[in-house]
Amino acid sequence: MSILATKDTHVVIQGGAAGVNAARRMAEFRYMNKQPLNVSAFVYPPDAGKTNEVICGTDTVAIPVYKTVAEATANHPEINTSLVYIGADRAYKGTMEALDDSKIQTVSMITEGVPEKDSKLLGKHARKLGKIFNGPSSIGVISAGECRLGVIGGAFDNLVACKLYRPGSFGVITKSGGLSNEIIWICSQFADGITTAIGIGGDAYPGTDYVSYLEMFEKDPQTKAVVIVGEMGGDLEERAAEWFGAKKRRIKLLAVVSGFCQESLPKGMKFGHAGAKEGLKGEGSARAKSEALKKSGAMVPDTFGALGPAIKATYEELVKSGEVKPIPDLSPAEVPALPKTVEQSMKAGEVLVAPLIKSTISDDRGDEPLYDGYPASELINNGYDIPHIIGLLWDKRLISKHEAEVIKRILILSADHGPCVSGALTTIIAACAGIGLSQAVAAGLIMIGPRFGGAVTDAGNYFKYAIDNKMSVDEFLGYMKKNVGPVPGIGHRVKSLRNPDKRVQELVKYVKSLGIPTPHLDFALEVEKVTAAKKDNLILNVDGTMAAVLVDLGFPVDSLNGFFILARTIGLIGHWADQKRQGSRLIRLFNYLVNYAAPKRREVPPLK
Amino acid sequence: MAKVLEGPGMGLLRKWGLHTPNYLVVSSSEEFDRLAQANDWLQQSKLVAKAHEALGSRFKLGLVKVSLDLAGAKAAVREMLGKKVESITIGQVIVSEMIDHTDEYYASAKSTRDGVEIMVANCGGIEVEENWDKVKRILVDIGEAPTDAALSSLVKEAGFSGDTATKMAEFLKKLFACFDNEDAQYLEVNPVVKNAAGDLVALDAVTLLDGDAKFRHKDWDFHFAAEFGRAYTKNEEDVMSVDSKVKGSVKLIEIPGGTIAMLPAGGGASVYYSDAVVARGGKLANYAEYSGDPPDWAVEVLTEKVCSLPNIKHIIVGGAIANFTDVKKTFGGIINAFRNAKTEGKLDGVKIWVRRGGPNEKEGLAAMRALKDEGFDIEVFDRRTPLTDIVDMALATN
């Protein structure tokens, strides 16, 4: 047996992420008890119509989210309890909605910082309807072996350590959330554990008080004693004392009150709980409360530390009188355990997982990315630049200053080539059609291939083949003519010997000035001499030059197109942004630019 | 509860139709000179000047000057501004019109568990404090308003009659409207006086509002004042500003002269820790608390302030078994601040005591224990050590 939260409690949680987290904690508790989840629904208007996923052991349960409490209770008629996880500015309205629902008997609110007037009105409304409004600022309610409302009880290990999988003999009522857990722990270590523990919240005027629950505990035969953890301010402890002293009670009462330090602290000081404020002229002080409780016949240890031994003494008395029979502890094997996640199992060395992919260039698991082992920030601080990062991520090596300068120049020279080329034109058409940046740029990049910008890798490949096989220019051209066709990297649509490509000239001039060995570039220039002599425009083009230079620098042939793709992406982004800025409208090709060579209009024959 | 100074307090009373004397709050002599030209009443009336700060016994401190003419008021403003009283530098002076009167009354409204208590007496000032039995009261149930009949019989019971009774009933009605609509927790007008025209005027107001209701009062453009007769310190304000930005909470109040620094978790447990220190004869250097799983950086700021407290001998990093505050994460913040404080020499001769439980307690406590290897004087205990035993141990080493 227990009070307030029982086997028959079915819950709707009002609120967003914090509510979902509470549901997950509640699911852990139910899993420990081998019971199904008792959260039936969520109410959270922004997510209405969706579901929240809650892990129950090894299963994931989808719990529906509704717009109103009425919809939730209509669809889940078993609901009788609401947990409020709504912000302080909307908590009043949400709680009223729950209280006014005929199916709901208990509302518990965790929200802190609720205006005092709101919580008083909610308390009054609940009393009028004969319902329970627990909170605000309540950590929740937990009944061992039966039901958990909210996150009270803490992590799974703590639930087990506190033997919350089966009832004991002690009821607990506290204002403080952290201390409720502490008392649950003490009861499980010094006695046989708890029946129900309730956080009433630390506000000045909580919706329910100690007396509300003392009366329920008095009627619960499983509960033999109740522990109250009070604090200075208000008169709830005095009212509890009054109730306890009024007549002979079946339950025993133990209590501690905090706030004695107030006697030696600055007057008017604010403590963590809103309700913990200075009592006027001794009234509401920790001392006055302790005295009142002692007088009523409750056991009141003078410090919190003495509470454990007092609980122990009470428990031993109960065992001696035969009211309580000691419960044997579960053996470790019987103690339920949460299923481990893959990470936990791996960490414990219990499973081996075959990796799905392998990465050798970067690692993001620390506080900053490592590029081939080097922290990004330290590369920056040591003066490294974009070309060095390309070297690390594309070829796994730190390139020299000169190499970096060559790469920088290649990127600058290839960044854009005006709006008319295939890539830019495609991006512009996409931009004019209202397509977003990444898609429009991707459309332009798709144009890069054998006829546009994509000849770098091929050119590098064949120049390298020639050098590796020590071919002469003639042998090479013969090989190409026989096996491949036109030489990639040679030839240009508009440029020629008489109208040279300045980009090529600049790049060649710079690379030559470095005095490094450039066998591939030298070979390519020799090839050009022969081909250009045959036809004016069969010159070494920018693709071919880049390819020869990059192979000379030692970059793998497969990465070469990447330099053009990277460089041209700069231009494509520019073209997209340019069209966007101008507010360009949809364009279509003019009819007169099309040679309509399709058949003339003709009769459609009958379908056979 | 949030205390509001006299100026904004009077403003709220006016908003709900109560008469108050004309008044101005100024923060410089130049400002007062400028306003003096624009407000006729400053030239025509006798004036009162008071330091507009959260200070007790202003009269005794010479921070209330009465029966002034404009020149006198200007002199008073000049004299008071910038004056240092205890930890407070006076930054504002309230200058109000003096109301000639013979009779003084008392009126107040106070939040109780069941609603609002309205109190009234037909004497005021110091007289009412000495004759508290003359105060008559009614309770207005939460969500209700006092009826005219109830107010009228209340003022009669308090000894009012004739026109004054009618006016006092009306005064209480407006006071209640102000209380209810402004989310007040305590409103006290002492004295209420009758001016030459026979109208009731609120001469002085104590105003405590519900700070939690600020979200629905966009016109609360004033700051809340410290409630313990001194201004908040820079450290306290820093922590308050962090508190207002994060989920969960961090709190700090400094207590000069103490040697035991507190850094406990939880609104409830923190008070038990303070109690334990006092019970064992220790002197608290502060009250502090963090709860509700605040981010580690917020706890780090709090820790930094706690480590900076002067002349401390022990730091009590206590806490119950947390429900959902991540012990490893929050301890991470504490450890960062400890390391910095140690480098700065702030932890020389300071012993640290830790006791905690909750999510990821093993990792959190292990990280604290590891500080020993870095040369910290630290003792770490887990949930098996009762809550406040670390305080006993700390004070036993003195």
Short mmCIF file of C-alpha atoms in Angstrom, two decimals, chain A residues 127-352:
data_model
loop_
_atom_site.label_atom_id
_atom_site.label_comp_id
_atom_site.label_asym_id
_atom_site.label_seq_id
_atom_site.Cartn_x
_atom_site.Cartn_y
_atom_site.Cartn_z
CA ARG A 127 -9.68 22.07 -2.37
CA LYS A 128 -13.06 23.23 -3.68
CA LEU A 129 -13.08 20.34 -6.16
CA GLY A 130 -11.84 17.85 -3.56
CA LYS A 131 -8.67 17.24 -5.58
CA ILE A 132 -4.98 17.31 -4.73
CA PHE A 133 -2.73 20.08 -6.04
CA ASN A 134 0.82 19.18 -5.00
CA GLY A 135 3.49 21.86 -5.42
CA PRO A 136 4.63 24.22 -6.95
CA SER A 137 8.36 23.38 -6.89
CA SER A 138 7.63 19.75 -6.05
CA ILE A 139 10.27 17.22 -6.99
CA GLY A 140 7.41 14.69 -7.23
CA VAL A 141 6.02 11.67 -5.42
CA ILE A 142 7.37 8.13 -5.25
CA SER A 143 5.75 5.00 -3.83
CA ALA A 144 8.18 2.10 -3.51
CA GLY A 145 7.35 -0.74 -5.86
CA GLU A 146 4.39 1.09 -7.33
CA CYS A 147 4.64 4.49 -8.89
CA ARG A 148 6.97 7.39 -9.48
CA LEU A 149 5.68 10.84 -10.36
CA GLY A 150 8.51 13.00 -11.67
CA VAL A 151 12.24 12.67 -11.17
CA ILE A 152 12.15 12.09 -7.39
CA GLY A 153 14.45 9.23 -6.44
CA GLY A 154 17.18 10.26 -8.86
CA ALA A 155 19.24 7.98 -11.07
CA PHE A 156 18.49 4.28 -11.56
CA ASP A 157 21.40 3.14 -9.38
CA ASN A 158 19.98 5.23 -6.57
CA LEU A 159 16.51 3.67 -6.96
CA VAL A 160 18.09 0.27 -6.52
CA ALA A 161 20.37 1.37 -3.67
CA CYS A 162 17.32 2.78 -1.86
CA LYS A 163 15.39 -0.48 -2.41
CA LEU A 164 12.58 1.40 -4.08
CA TYR A 165 11.46 -1.80 -5.81
CA ARG A 166 9.48 -2.82 -2.73
CA PRO A 167 7.69 -0.96 0.05
CA GLY A 168 9.10 -0.41 3.53
CA SER A 169 7.33 1.13 6.52
CA PHE A 170 8.23 4.84 6.45
CA GLY A 171 6.38 7.72 4.86
CA VAL A 172 8.37 10.84 3.96
CA ILE A 173 7.20 14.43 3.46
CA THR A 174 9.70 17.15 2.61
CA LYS A 175 9.79 20.65 1.21
CA SER A 176 13.19 20.07 -0.36
CA GLY A 177 13.69 17.83 -3.39
CA GLY A 178 17.29 16.93 -2.63
CA LEU A 179 16.51 16.10 0.97
CA SER A 180 13.58 13.86 0.00
CA ASN A 181 16.11 11.68 -1.75
CA GLU A 182 18.47 11.84 1.21
CA ILE A 183 15.72 10.70 3.58
CA ILE A 184 14.67 7.91 1.23
CA TRP A 185 18.29 6.74 1.32
CA ILE A 186 18.49 7.02 5.11
CA CYS A 187 15.22 5.07 5.53
CA SER A 188 16.60 2.29 3.32
CA GLN A 189 19.87 2.10 5.27
CA PHE A 190 18.67 2.60 8.85
CA ALA A 191 15.27 0.93 8.43
CA ASP A 192 13.32 -1.06 5.87
CA GLY A 193 12.73 1.80 3.42
CA ILE A 194 9.75 3.90 2.44
CA THR A 195 6.15 3.46 1.44
CA THR A 196 5.64 6.85 -0.19
CA ALA A 197 7.83 9.94 -0.28
CA ILE A 198 6.31 13.28 -1.22
CA GLY A 199 7.95 16.58 -2.08
CA ILE A 200 5.46 19.31 -1.25
CA GLY A 201 7.75 22.02 -2.61
CA GLY A 202 9.62 24.80 -0.89
CA ASP A 203 7.25 27.66 -1.71
CA ALA A 204 5.62 29.80 0.96
CA TYR A 205 2.11 28.56 0.24
CA PRO A 206 2.16 25.10 -1.30
CA GLY A 207 -1.10 23.65 -2.55
CA THR A 208 -1.03 20.89 0.03
CA ASP A 209 0.71 20.69 3.37
CA TYR A 210 2.08 18.10 5.77
CA VAL A 211 -1.35 17.60 7.31
CA SER A 212 -2.95 16.68 3.96
CA TYR A 213 -0.56 13.76 3.68
CA LEU A 214 -0.28 12.88 7.37
CA GLU A 215 -4.00 12.12 7.24
CA MET A 216 -3.50 9.85 4.24
CA PHE A 217 -0.53 8.10 5.84
CA GLU A 218 -2.57 7.58 9.03
CA LYS A 219 -5.04 5.59 6.93
CA ASP A 220 -2.38 3.59 5.10
CA PRO A 221 -1.71 0.42 7.16
CA GLN A 222 1.65 -0.23 5.49
CA THR A 223 3.02 3.11 6.74
CA LYS A 224 4.07 2.88 10.39
CA ALA A 225 5.99 6.11 10.79
CA VAL A 226 6.37 9.36 8.92
CA VAL A 227 9.47 11.56 8.58
CA ILE A 228 8.98 15.27 8.04
CA VAL A 229 11.80 17.50 6.86
CA GLY A 230 10.79 21.06 7.53
CA GLU A 231 12.32 24.50 7.37
CA MET A 232 11.78 27.92 8.88
CA GLY A 233 9.08 30.22 7.54
CA GLY A 234 5.33 29.81 7.27
CA ASP A 235 3.32 27.70 9.70
CA LEU A 236 3.13 24.28 8.02
CA GLU A 237 5.28 22.56 10.65
CA GLU A 238 3.19 24.09 13.44
CA ARG A 239 0.04 22.81 11.75
CA ALA A 240 1.57 19.35 11.47
CA ALA A 241 2.40 19.47 15.18
CA GLU A 242 -1.14 20.56 15.96
CA TRP A 243 -2.55 17.67 13.92
CA PHE A 244 -0.23 15.12 15.51
CA GLY A 245 -0.85 16.33 19.05
CA ALA A 246 -4.63 16.61 18.65
CA LYS A 247 -5.29 12.95 19.41
CA LYS A 248 -3.64 9.57 19.61
CA ARG A 249 -2.28 8.71 16.16
CA ARG A 250 -1.49 5.30 14.76
CA ILE A 251 1.65 6.50 12.95
CA LYS A 252 4.80 7.66 14.66
CA LEU A 253 6.16 11.05 13.67
CA LEU A 254 9.80 12.05 13.29
CA ALA A 255 10.74 15.57 12.27
CA VAL A 256 13.67 17.90 11.73
CA VAL A 257 13.46 21.58 10.97
CA SER A 258 16.20 23.67 9.38
CA GLY A 259 16.93 27.34 9.89
CA PHE A 260 18.53 27.59 13.33
CA CYS A 261 21.40 29.38 11.63
CA GLN A 262 19.01 32.25 11.08
CA GLU A 263 19.47 33.28 14.69
CA SER A 264 23.00 34.34 13.82
CA LEU A 265 22.55 35.57 10.25
CA PRO A 266 21.64 38.98 8.83
CA LYS A 267 17.93 39.66 9.26
CA GLY A 268 15.79 39.33 6.16
CA MET A 269 18.22 37.02 4.39
CA LYS A 270 16.82 34.99 1.53
CA PHE A 271 17.45 31.25 1.37
CA GLY A 272 17.18 28.88 -1.55
CA HIS A 273 13.48 28.18 -1.04
CA ALA A 274 10.93 30.95 -1.47
CA GLY A 275 9.07 29.79 1.61
CA ALA A 276 12.14 29.81 3.81
CA LYS A 277 11.92 33.33 5.11
CA GLU A 278 12.34 34.79 8.47
CA GLY A 279 9.59 34.28 10.96
CA LEU A 280 8.19 37.36 12.67
CA LYS A 281 9.06 37.64 16.36
CA GLY A 282 10.00 33.99 16.75
CA GLU A 283 6.86 32.79 15.01
CA GLY A 284 7.80 30.52 12.09
CA SER A 285 11.39 30.19 13.32
CA ALA A 286 13.12 26.84 13.30
CA ARG A 287 13.20 26.89 17.10
CA ALA A 288 9.47 27.59 17.44
CA LYS A 289 8.66 24.83 14.96
CA SER A 290 10.93 22.30 16.64
CA GLU A 291 9.41 23.12 20.02
CA ALA A 292 5.87 22.76 18.68
CA LEU A 293 6.67 19.39 17.11
CA LYS A 294 8.39 18.11 20.25
CA LYS A 295 5.45 19.19 22.34
CA SER A 296 3.05 17.31 20.07
CA GLY A 297 4.88 14.06 20.84
CA ALA A 298 6.93 13.84 17.65
CA MET A 299 10.52 12.67 17.82
CA VAL A 300 12.67 15.71 16.93
CA PRO A 301 16.42 15.07 16.70
CA ASP A 302 18.40 18.28 17.20
CA THR A 303 20.43 17.90 14.01
CA PHE A 304 19.85 16.41 10.60
CA GLY A 305 22.67 13.96 11.26
CA ALA A 306 20.83 12.54 14.27
CA LEU A 307 17.86 11.68 12.09
CA GLY A 308 19.39 8.42 10.86
CA PRO A 309 19.86 6.94 14.33
CA ALA A 310 16.36 8.16 15.31
CA ILE A 311 14.84 6.38 12.31
CA LYS A 312 16.82 3.30 13.22
CA ALA A 313 15.56 3.37 16.80
CA THR A 314 11.98 3.76 15.59
CA TYR A 315 12.38 0.88 13.17
CA GLU A 316 13.86 -1.43 15.82
CA GLU A 317 10.99 -0.57 18.14
CA LEU A 318 8.51 -1.45 15.36
CA VAL A 319 10.25 -4.78 14.73
CA LYS A 320 10.32 -5.55 18.45
CA SER A 321 6.62 -4.85 18.84
CA GLY A 322 5.93 -7.13 15.90
CA GLU A 323 4.33 -4.36 13.83
CA VAL A 324 7.03 -4.67 11.17
CA LYS A 325 8.64 -7.83 9.88
CA PRO A 326 12.15 -7.34 8.49
CA ILE A 327 12.31 -7.82 4.71
CA PRO A 328 15.28 -9.87 3.53
CA ASP A 329 17.45 -7.98 1.03
CA LEU A 330 17.48 -9.11 -2.57
CA SER A 331 20.56 -11.00 -3.70
CA PRO A 332 22.63 -9.10 -6.26
CA ALA A 333 21.33 -11.36 -9.02
CA GLU A 334 17.74 -10.51 -8.16
CA VAL A 335 18.38 -6.79 -8.23
CA PRO A 336 17.10 -5.47 -11.54
CA ALA A 337 19.54 -3.65 -13.79
CA LEU A 338 18.93 -1.26 -16.66
CA PRO A 339 19.96 -2.61 -20.05
CA LYS A 340 23.32 -1.17 -21.01
CA THR A 341 23.75 1.03 -24.01
CA VAL A 342 26.24 -0.04 -26.65
CA GLU A 343 28.65 2.64 -25.40
CA GLN A 344 28.40 1.39 -21.82
CA SER A 345 28.96 -2.22 -22.87
CA MET A 346 31.95 -1.26 -24.99
CA LYS A 347 33.42 0.76 -22.16
CA ALA A 348 32.99 -2.22 -19.87
CA GLY A 349 34.80 -4.37 -22.44
CA GLU A 350 31.81 -6.66 -22.91
CA VAL A 351 31.24 -6.35 -26.62
CA LEU A 352 33.28 -5.91 -29.72
#
